[in-house]
Each structure stands twice: as structure tokens, then as C-alpha cells.
mmCIF file of C-alpha atoms in Angstrom:
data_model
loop_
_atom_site.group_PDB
_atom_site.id
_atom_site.type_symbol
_atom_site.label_atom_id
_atom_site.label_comp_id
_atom_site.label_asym_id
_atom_site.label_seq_id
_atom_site.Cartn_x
_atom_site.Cartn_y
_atom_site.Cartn_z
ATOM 1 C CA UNK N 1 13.676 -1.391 -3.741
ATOM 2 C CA UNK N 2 9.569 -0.513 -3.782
ATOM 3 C CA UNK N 3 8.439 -0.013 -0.563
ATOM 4 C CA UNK N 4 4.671 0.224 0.739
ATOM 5 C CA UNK N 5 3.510 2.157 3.302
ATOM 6 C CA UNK N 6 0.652 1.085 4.808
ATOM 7 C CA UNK N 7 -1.613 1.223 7.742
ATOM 8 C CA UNK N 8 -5.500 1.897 9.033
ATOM 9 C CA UNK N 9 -6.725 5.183 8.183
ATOM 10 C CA UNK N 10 -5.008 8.779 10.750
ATOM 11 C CA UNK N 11 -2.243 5.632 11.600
ATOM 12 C CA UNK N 12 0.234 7.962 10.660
ATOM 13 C CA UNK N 13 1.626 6.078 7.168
ATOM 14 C CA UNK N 14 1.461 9.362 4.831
ATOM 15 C CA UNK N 15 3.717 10.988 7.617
ATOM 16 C CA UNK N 16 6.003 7.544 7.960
ATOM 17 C CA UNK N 17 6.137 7.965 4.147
ATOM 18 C CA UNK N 18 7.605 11.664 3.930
ATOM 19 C CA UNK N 19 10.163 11.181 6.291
ATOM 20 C CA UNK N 20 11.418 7.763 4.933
ATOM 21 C CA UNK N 21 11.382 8.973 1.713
ATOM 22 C CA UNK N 22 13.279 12.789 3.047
ATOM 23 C CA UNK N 23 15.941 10.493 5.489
ATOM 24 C CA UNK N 24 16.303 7.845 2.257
ATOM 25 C CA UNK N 25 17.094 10.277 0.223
ATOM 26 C CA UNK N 26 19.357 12.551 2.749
ATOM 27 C CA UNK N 27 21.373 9.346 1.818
ATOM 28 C CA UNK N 28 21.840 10.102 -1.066
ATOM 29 C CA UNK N 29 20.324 7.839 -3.166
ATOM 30 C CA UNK N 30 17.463 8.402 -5.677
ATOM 31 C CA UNK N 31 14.078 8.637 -4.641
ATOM 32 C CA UNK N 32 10.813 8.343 -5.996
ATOM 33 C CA UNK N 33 7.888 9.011 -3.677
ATOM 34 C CA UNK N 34 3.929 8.624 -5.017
ATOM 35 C CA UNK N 35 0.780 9.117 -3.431
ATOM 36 C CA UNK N 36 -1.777 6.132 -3.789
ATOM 37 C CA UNK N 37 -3.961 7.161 -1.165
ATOM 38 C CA UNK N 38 -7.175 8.492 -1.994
ATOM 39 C CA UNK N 39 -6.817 11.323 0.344
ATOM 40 C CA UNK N 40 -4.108 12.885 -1.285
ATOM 41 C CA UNK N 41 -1.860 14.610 1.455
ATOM 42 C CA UNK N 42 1.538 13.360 0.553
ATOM 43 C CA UNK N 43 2.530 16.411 -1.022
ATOM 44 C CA UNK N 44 0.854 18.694 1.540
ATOM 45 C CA UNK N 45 3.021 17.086 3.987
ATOM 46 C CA UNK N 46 6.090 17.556 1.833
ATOM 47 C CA UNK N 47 5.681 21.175 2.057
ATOM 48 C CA UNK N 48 4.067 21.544 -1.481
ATOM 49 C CA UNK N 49 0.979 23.452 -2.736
ATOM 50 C CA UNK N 50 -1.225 22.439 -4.846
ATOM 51 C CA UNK N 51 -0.178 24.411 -7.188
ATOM 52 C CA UNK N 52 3.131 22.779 -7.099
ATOM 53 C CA UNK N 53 1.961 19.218 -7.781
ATOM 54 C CA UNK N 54 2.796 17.300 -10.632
ATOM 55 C CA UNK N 55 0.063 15.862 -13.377
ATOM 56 C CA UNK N 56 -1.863 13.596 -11.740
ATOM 57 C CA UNK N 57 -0.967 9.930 -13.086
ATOM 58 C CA UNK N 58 -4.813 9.210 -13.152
ATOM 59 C CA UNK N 59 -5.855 11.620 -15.001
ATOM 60 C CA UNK N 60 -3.663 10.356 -18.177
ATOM 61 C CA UNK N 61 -4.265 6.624 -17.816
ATOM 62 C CA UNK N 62 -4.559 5.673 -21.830
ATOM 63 C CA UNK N 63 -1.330 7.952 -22.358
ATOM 64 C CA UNK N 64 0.345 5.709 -20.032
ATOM 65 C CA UNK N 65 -0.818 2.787 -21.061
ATOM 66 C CA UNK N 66 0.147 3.822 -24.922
ATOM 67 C CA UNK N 67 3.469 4.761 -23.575
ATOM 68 C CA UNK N 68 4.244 1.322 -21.855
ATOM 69 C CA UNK N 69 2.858 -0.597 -24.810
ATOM 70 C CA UNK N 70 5.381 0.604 -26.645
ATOM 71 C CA UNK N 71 5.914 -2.276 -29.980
ATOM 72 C CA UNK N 72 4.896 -5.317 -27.738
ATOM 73 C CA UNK N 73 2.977 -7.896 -30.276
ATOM 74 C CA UNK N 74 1.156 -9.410 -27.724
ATOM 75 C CA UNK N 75 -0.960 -5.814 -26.873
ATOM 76 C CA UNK N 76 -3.582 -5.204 -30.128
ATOM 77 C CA UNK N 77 -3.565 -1.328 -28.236
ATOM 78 C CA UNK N 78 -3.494 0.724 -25.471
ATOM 79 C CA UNK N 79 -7.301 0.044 -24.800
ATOM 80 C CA UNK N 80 -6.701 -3.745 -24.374
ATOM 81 C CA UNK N 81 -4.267 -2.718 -21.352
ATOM 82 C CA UNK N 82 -5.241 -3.134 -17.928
ATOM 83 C CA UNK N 83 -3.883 -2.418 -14.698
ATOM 84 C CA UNK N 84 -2.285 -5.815 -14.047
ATOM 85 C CA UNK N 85 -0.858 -6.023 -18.124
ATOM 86 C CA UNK N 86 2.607 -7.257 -17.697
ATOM 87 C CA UNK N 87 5.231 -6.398 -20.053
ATOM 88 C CA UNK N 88 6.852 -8.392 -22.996
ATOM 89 C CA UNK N 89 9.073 -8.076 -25.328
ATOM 90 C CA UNK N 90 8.558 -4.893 -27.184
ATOM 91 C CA UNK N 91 7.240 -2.903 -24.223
ATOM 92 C CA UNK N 92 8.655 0.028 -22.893
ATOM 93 C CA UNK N 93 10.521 -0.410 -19.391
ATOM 94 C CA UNK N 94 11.260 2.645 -17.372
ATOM 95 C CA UNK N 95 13.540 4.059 -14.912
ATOM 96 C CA UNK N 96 13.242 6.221 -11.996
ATOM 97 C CA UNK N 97 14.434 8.982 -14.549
ATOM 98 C CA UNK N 98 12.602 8.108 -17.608
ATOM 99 C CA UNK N 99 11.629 11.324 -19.031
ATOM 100 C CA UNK N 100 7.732 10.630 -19.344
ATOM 101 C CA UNK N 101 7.688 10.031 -15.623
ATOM 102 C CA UNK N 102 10.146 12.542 -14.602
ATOM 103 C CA UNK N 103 8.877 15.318 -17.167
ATOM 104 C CA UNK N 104 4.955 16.368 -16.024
ATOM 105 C CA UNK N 105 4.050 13.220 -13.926
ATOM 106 C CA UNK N 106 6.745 14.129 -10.933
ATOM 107 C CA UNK N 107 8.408 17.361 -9.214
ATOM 108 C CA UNK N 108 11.347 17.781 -7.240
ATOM 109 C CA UNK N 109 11.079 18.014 -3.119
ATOM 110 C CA UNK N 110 14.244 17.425 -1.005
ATOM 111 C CA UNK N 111 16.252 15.762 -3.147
ATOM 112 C CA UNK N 112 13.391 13.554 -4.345
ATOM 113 C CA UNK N 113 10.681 13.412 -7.182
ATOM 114 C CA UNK N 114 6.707 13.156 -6.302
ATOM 115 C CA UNK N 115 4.097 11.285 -8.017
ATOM 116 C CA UNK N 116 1.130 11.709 -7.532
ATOM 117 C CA UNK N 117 -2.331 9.496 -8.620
ATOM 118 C CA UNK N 118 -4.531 12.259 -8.399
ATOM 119 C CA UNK N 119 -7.712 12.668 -6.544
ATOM 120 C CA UNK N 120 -11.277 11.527 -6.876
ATOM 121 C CA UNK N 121 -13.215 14.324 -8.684
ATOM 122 C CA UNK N 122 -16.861 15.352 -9.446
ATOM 123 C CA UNK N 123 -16.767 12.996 -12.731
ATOM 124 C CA UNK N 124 -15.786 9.857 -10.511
ATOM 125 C CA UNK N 125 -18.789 10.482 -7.999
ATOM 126 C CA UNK N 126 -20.779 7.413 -8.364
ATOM 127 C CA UNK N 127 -19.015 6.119 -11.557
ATOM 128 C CA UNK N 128 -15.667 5.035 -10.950
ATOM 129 C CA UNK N 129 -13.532 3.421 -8.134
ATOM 130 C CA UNK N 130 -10.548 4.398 -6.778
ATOM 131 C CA UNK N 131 -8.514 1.704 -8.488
ATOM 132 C CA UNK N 132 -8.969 2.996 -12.148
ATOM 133 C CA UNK N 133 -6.607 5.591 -10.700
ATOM 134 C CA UNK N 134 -4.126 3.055 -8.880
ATOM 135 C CA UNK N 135 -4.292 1.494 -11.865
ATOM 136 C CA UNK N 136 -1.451 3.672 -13.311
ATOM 137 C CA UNK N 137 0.798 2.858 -10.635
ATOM 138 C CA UNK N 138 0.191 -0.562 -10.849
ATOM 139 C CA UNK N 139 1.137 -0.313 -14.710
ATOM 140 C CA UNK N 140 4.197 1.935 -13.580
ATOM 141 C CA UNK N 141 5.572 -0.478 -11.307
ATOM 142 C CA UNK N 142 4.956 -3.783 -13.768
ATOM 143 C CA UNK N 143 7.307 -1.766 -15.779
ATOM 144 C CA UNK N 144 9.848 -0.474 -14.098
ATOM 145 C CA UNK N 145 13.607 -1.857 -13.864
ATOM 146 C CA UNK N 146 14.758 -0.150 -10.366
ATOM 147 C CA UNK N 147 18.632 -0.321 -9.780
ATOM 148 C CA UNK N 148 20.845 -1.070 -7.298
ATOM 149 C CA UNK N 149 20.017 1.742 -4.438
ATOM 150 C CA UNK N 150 17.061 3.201 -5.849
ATOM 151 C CA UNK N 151 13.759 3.689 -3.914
ATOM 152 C CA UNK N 152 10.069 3.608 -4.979
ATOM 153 C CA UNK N 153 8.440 5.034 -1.814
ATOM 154 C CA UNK N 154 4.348 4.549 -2.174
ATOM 155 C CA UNK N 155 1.872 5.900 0.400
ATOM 156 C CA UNK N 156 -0.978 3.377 0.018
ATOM 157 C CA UNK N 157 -4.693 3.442 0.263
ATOM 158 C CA UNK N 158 -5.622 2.679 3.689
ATOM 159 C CA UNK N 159 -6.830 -0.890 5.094
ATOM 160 C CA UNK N 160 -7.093 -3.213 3.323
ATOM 161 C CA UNK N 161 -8.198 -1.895 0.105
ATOM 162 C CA UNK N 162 -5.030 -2.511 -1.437
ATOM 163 C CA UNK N 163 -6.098 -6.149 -2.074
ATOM 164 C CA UNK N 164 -8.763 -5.318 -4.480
ATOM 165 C CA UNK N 165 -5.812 -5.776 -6.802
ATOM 166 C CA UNK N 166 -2.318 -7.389 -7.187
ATOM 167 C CA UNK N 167 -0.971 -4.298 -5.812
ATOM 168 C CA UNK N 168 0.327 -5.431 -2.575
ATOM 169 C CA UNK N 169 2.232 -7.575 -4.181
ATOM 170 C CA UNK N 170 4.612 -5.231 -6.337
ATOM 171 C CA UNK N 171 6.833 -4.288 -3.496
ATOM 172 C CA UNK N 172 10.332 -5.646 -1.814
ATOM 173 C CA UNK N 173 9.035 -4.489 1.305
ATOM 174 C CA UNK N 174 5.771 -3.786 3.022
ATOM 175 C CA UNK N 175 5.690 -1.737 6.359
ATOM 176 C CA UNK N 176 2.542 -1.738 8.642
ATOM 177 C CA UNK N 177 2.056 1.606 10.290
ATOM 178 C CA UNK N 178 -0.031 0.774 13.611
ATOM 179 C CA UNK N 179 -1.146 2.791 16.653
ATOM 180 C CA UNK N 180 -0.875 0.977 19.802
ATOM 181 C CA UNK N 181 -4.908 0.308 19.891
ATOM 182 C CA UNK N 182 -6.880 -2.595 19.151
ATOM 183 C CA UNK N 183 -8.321 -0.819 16.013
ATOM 184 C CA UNK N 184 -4.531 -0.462 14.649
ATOM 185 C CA UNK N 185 -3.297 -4.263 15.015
ATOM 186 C CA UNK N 186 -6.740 -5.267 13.418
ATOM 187 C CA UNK N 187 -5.624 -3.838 10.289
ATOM 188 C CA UNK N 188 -2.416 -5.700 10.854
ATOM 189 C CA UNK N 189 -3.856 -9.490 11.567
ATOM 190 C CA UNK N 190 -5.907 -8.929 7.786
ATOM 191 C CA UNK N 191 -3.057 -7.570 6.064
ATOM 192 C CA UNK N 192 -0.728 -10.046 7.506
ATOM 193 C CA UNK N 193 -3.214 -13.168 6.619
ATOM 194 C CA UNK N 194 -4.085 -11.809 3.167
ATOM 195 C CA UNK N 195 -0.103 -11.564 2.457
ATOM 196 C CA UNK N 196 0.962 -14.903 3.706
ATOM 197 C CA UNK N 197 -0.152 -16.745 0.678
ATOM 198 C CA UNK N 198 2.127 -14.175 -1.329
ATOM 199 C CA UNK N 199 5.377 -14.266 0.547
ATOM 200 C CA UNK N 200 5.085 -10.280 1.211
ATOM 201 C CA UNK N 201 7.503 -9.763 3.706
ATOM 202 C CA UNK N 202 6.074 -7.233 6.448
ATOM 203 C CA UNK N 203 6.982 -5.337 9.145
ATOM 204 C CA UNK N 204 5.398 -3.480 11.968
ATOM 205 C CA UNK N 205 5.660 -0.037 12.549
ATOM 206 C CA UNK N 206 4.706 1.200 15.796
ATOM 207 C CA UNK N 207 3.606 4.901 15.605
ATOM 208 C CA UNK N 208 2.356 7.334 18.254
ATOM 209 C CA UNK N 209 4.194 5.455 21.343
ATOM 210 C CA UNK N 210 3.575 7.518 24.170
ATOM 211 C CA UNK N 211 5.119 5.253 26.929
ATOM 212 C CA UNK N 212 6.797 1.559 27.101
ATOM 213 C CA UNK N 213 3.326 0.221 27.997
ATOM 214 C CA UNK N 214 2.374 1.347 24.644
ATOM 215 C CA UNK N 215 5.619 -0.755 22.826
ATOM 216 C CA UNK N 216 4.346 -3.594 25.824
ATOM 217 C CA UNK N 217 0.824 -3.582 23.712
ATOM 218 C CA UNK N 218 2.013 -3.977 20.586
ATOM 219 C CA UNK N 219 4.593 -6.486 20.987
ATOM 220 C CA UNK N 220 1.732 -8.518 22.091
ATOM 221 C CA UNK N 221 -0.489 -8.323 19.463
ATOM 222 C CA UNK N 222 2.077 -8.143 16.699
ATOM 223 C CA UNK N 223 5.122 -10.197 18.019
ATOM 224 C CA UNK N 224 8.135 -10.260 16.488
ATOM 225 C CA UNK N 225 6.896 -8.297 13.294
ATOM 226 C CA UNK N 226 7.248 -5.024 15.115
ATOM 227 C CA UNK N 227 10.107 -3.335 13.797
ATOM 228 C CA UNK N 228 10.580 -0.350 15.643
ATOM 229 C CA UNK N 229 8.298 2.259 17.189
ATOM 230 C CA UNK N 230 8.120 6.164 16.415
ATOM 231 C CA UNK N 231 7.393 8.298 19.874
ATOM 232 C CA UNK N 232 5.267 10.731 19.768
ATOM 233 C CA UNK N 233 6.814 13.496 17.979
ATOM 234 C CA UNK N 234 6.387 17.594 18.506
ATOM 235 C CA UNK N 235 8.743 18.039 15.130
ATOM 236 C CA UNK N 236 6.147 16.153 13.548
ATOM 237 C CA UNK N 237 2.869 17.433 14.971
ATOM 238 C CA UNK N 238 4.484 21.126 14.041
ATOM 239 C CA UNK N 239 4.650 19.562 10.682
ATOM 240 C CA UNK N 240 1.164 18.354 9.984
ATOM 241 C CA UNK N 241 0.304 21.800 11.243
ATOM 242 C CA UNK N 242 1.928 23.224 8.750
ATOM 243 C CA UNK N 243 4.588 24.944 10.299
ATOM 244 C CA UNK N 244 8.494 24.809 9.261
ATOM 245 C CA UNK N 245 10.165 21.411 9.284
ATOM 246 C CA UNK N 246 13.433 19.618 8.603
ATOM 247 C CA UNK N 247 14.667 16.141 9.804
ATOM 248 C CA UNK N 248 17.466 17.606 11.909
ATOM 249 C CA UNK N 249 13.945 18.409 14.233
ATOM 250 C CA UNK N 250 13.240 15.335 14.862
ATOM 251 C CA UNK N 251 14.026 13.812 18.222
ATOM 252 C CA UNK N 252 17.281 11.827 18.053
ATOM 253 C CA UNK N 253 15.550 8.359 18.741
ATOM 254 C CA UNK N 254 13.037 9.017 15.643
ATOM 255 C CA UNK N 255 15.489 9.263 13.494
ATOM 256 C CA UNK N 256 17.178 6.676 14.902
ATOM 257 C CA UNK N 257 14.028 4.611 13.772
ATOM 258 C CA UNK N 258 14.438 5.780 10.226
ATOM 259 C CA UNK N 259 17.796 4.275 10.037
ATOM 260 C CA UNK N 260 16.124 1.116 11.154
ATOM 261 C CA UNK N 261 13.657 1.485 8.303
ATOM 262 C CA UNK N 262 16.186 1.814 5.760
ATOM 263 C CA UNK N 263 18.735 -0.583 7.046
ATOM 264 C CA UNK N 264 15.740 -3.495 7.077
ATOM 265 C CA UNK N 265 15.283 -2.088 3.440
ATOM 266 C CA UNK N 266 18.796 -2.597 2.292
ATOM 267 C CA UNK N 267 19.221 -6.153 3.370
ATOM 268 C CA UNK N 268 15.847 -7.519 1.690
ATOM 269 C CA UNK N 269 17.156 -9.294 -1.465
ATOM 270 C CA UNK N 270 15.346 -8.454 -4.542
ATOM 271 C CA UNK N 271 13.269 -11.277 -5.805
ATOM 272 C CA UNK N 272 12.808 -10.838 -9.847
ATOM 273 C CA UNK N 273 11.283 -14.039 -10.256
ATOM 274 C CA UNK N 274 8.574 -14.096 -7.841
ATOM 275 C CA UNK N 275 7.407 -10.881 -9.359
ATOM 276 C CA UNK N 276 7.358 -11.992 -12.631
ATOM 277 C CA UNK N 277 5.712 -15.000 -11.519
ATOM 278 C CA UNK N 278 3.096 -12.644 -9.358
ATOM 279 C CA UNK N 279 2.631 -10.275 -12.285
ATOM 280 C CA UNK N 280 1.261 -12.894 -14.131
ATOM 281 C CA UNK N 281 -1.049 -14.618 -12.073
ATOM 282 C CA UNK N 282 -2.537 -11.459 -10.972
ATOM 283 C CA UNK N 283 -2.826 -10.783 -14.393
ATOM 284 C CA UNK N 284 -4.532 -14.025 -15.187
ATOM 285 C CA UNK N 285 -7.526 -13.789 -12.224
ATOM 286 C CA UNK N 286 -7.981 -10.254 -13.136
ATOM 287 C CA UNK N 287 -8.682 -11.734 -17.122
ATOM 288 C CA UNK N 288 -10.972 -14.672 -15.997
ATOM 289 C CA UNK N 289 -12.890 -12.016 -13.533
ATOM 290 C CA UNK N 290 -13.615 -9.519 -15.781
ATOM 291 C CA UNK N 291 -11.196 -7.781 -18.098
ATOM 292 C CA UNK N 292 -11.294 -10.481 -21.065
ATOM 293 C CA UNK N 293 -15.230 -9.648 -21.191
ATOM 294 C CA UNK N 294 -14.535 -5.677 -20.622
ATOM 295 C CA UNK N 295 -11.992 -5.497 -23.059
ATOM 296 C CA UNK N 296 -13.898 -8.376 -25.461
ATOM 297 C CA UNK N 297 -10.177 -10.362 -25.705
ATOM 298 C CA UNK N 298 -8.377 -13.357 -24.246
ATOM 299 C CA UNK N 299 -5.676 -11.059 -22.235
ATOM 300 C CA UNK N 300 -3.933 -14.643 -21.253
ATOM 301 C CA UNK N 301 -2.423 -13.758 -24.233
ATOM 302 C CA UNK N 302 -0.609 -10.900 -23.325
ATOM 303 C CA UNK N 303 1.743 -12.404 -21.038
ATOM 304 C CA UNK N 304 5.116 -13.448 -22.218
ATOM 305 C CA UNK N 305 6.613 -16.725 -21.597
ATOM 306 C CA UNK N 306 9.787 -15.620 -22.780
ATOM 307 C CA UNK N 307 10.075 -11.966 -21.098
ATOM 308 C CA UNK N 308 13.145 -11.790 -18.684
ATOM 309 C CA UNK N 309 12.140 -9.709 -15.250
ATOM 310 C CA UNK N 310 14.908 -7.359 -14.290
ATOM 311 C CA UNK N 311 16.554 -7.377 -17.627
ATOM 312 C CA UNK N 312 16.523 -3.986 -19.711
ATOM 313 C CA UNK N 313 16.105 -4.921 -23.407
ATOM 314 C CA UNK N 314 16.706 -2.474 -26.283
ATOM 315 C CA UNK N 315 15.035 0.644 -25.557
ATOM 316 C CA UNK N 316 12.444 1.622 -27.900
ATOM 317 C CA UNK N 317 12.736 5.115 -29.714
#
């Protein structure tokens, strides 16, 4: 399962994302947790330094993209390779322990590994976007064959920024973090209507619930896509001030919540079909838009007709 976190900016979804990703993996199961915001905190919140953090996956974008390419026929190189390339027969499919990935571009924490995108430095000022750097998550998850009981965790951008590409549409499940305020659900109504079209199946969050007049509010706006709420936590405010943390802390019905999380998780079916079918549409508007006249090729012809989606084909040495 991929699942997005996502949510207006200070909603709360980096801190959702660190203790879904800590109680998923309590479970047992493995975990992989990136940060695609770009305010990069994820780790922070995990307790690292920034000295502890792994390679940033932004920073080695045509590595990546050589790496995924692998022998595919349909690819002339790694510089004809964009963020929505899908692979084909030839290219290199990953795992949540492929050693590229697992090697320099992740660290352990709790029983999990980190990714991280990287953040926007002096160089990008002016220049770039934050999606170049996305862009290598994008390619990640295109790519990788997840398992039975394995968990991509991603802390997104926040808003609705995540619809400047096909992003959204990579994961089994999206949750919507949302304050009970009117600036909170907004974010909700234009996620909600630019997913529709997709089938991206979302749920509602409620974070910072302070009272059942709060829950009241947000059952209004949102309806029957709110989930479950998180109260207002002190385990959690100690942790985003840095002090000592573990999810034993947290108040009994909080981590009652993360059990609902996961449990909505684990009964959403896996749908390897509609992502193939998503990966290449998204691939086909991004060609017509612009990458067939950045890269000076027809990119339609990159996408396989005959490439399988969830099937792991011979691994290439």
C-alpha cells in the first residue's frame, strides 16, 4: 500500500505522517516513509539530525533515472526520462529493499527507512520548481512492485500543489489532514473535486479536535469522508518541541485513531490496472504539454502496451 498524507499547510500531516508510519511499523510490517514536502521536517520530527539524513533523492535525479532505465528499448537514455516515464519491459522495478534505495537514499528510524527529496537550495532560487525534485519520487513509485503488507508512507507538498503532476494519483490511499476551520475543509472541497475524476479514494482526517463541537464542524463540511479525528495531543506538542517521545505517550484514544488509519489501509484493495492505466495517461498530457519539445522526442513512445503492472519480470544485473 502507498499512502499520501496530505493537508493545508501547519494542518498537522508531517506529524499524522510520523506516527502512522512509527504505529504501522510497531506492526511489524515494512515501512518506507519519504518526505515530499518542500519544508522538509519529516525527519526532524522523527527524531533525526540533519546530519543523520539520507542523500537527498533530488539531488541525484539523472542517477535515478539511469538506474530505472535499466535495458528498456523504448528509453534512447536517461535524459529522455521524465517524471511521469512509465516502465516497460527492460526497466528496472524496485522493492522497498532494493539496495540503490535502501543503500544512501534511506536510513533506519524505528523500525522504518526515510527518504527524503531534499530541499530547495540557493541553485533552485528562481530557476527551478519544486517538482524537478518530486520528480524522483514520482519515478520511484512508477517503479516500484510493493508486496503484500508493505507501506510507502509519503508526506506531501501542501494544498493542492500535488496536482501540478500525476502524483496524486500513485497512491492506494489518500488521507486529508484538516483542522476544524473553514481554511482546513477548503483544502478538502479542491482536493476532493480534483480527485473525483481519478477514482482517488480519500479520507478525512480531523486533527487538532479540541471539543465535540469541533468533530460537529467537520462532519458538516466534510460528511461522511471524515475518518476519525486526532485530539489535541500534549505527547505530540512535547514532540514538535523537540523533547523525548514514544507512541506509548500518546493518549489512548490517539492511538486508537491510528489503528483506524491502518485498518482503513488494509482493507483498500490494490488496483494494478488503474495505475497502469493512470501512469500512462499522465504520461501522455505531460508529453503533449511539454516534455516531447523539452526532451526534442515523441515520449508516446515510451509507454508499453505490453508491460504487465504488478508483475516482477527478470531482474536486470
Amino acid at each position: 500500500m502507498r499512502v499520501a498524507f496530505v493537508g493545508k499547510g501547519g494542518s498537522g500531516k508531517t506529524t499524522l505522517s510520523s506516527l502512522f508510519a512509527r504505529h504501522t511499523a510497531r506492526q511489524g510490517d515494512p515501512v518506507v516513509v519519504i518526505d515530499a514536502d518542500i519544508n522538509q521536517h519529516l525527519g526532524m520530527v522523527l527524531g533525526l539530525a540533519p546530519g543523520d539524513l539520507p542523500e537527498p533523492l533530488g539531488a541525484h535525479l539523472p542517477e535515478i533515472k539511469e538506474y530505472l532505465r535499466g535495458d528498456n528499448p523504448r528509453i534512447t537514455s536517461a535524459a529522455a526520462m521524465v517524471k511521469t516515464t512509465p516502465p516497460g519491459r527492460g526497466s528496472r522495478l524496485v522493492t522497498l529493499d532494493d539496495p540503490y534505495f535502501s543503500g544512501r537514499h534511506s536510513v533506519p528510524v524505528e523500525g522504518m527507512r526515510l527518504m527524503v527529496t531534499g530541499p530547495f537550495g540557493e541553485d533552485d532560487l528562481g530557476v527551478a520548481c519544486y517538482h524537478s525534485k518530486v520528480g524522483a519520487v514520482e519515478l520511484f513509485l512508477n517503479h516500484l512492485v510493493d508486496g503484500p503488507d508493505e507501506y510507502v508512507v509519503v508526506d506531501m507538498t501542501a494544498g493542492g500543489d500535488s496536482f501540478a503532476s500525476g502524483l496524486f494519483t500513485r497512491f492506494d490511499m489518500t488521507f486529508l489532514v484538516a483542522e476544524p476551520t473553514r481554511q482546513g475543509v477548503s483544502v478538502y472541497r479542491q482536493y476532493r473535486d480534483h480527485a473525483r475524476d481519478f477514482d482517488v479514494p480519500i479520507a478525512v482526517v480531523g486533527n487538532k479536535v479540541h471539543s465535540p463541537a469541533d468533530v460537529a464542524f467537520l462532519r458538516e463540511h466534510v460528511g461522511g469522508d471524515l475518518l476519525v479525528c486526532m485530539e489535541h495531543s500534549p505527547a505530540v506538542r512535547a514532540m514538535e518541541q523537540g523533547r523525548g517521545f514514544a507512541l506509548d505517550a500518546l493518549e489512548p484514544a490517539n492511538r486508537e485513531a491510528l489503528s483506524v488509519l491502518l485498518a482503513r489501509v488494509r482493507v483498500q484493495e490494490k488496483d494494478w490496472a488503474k495505475f497502469g492505466r493512470q501512469t500512462a495517461e499522465f504520461h501522455t498530457r505531460n508529453a503533449r504539454a511539454w516534455a516531447n519539445r523539452a526532451t526534442g522526442e515523441d515520449l508516446l513512445r515510451q509507454i508499453d502496451p505490453e508491460f504487465v503492472y504488478g508483475e516482477r519480470p527478470a531482474v536486470v544485473a
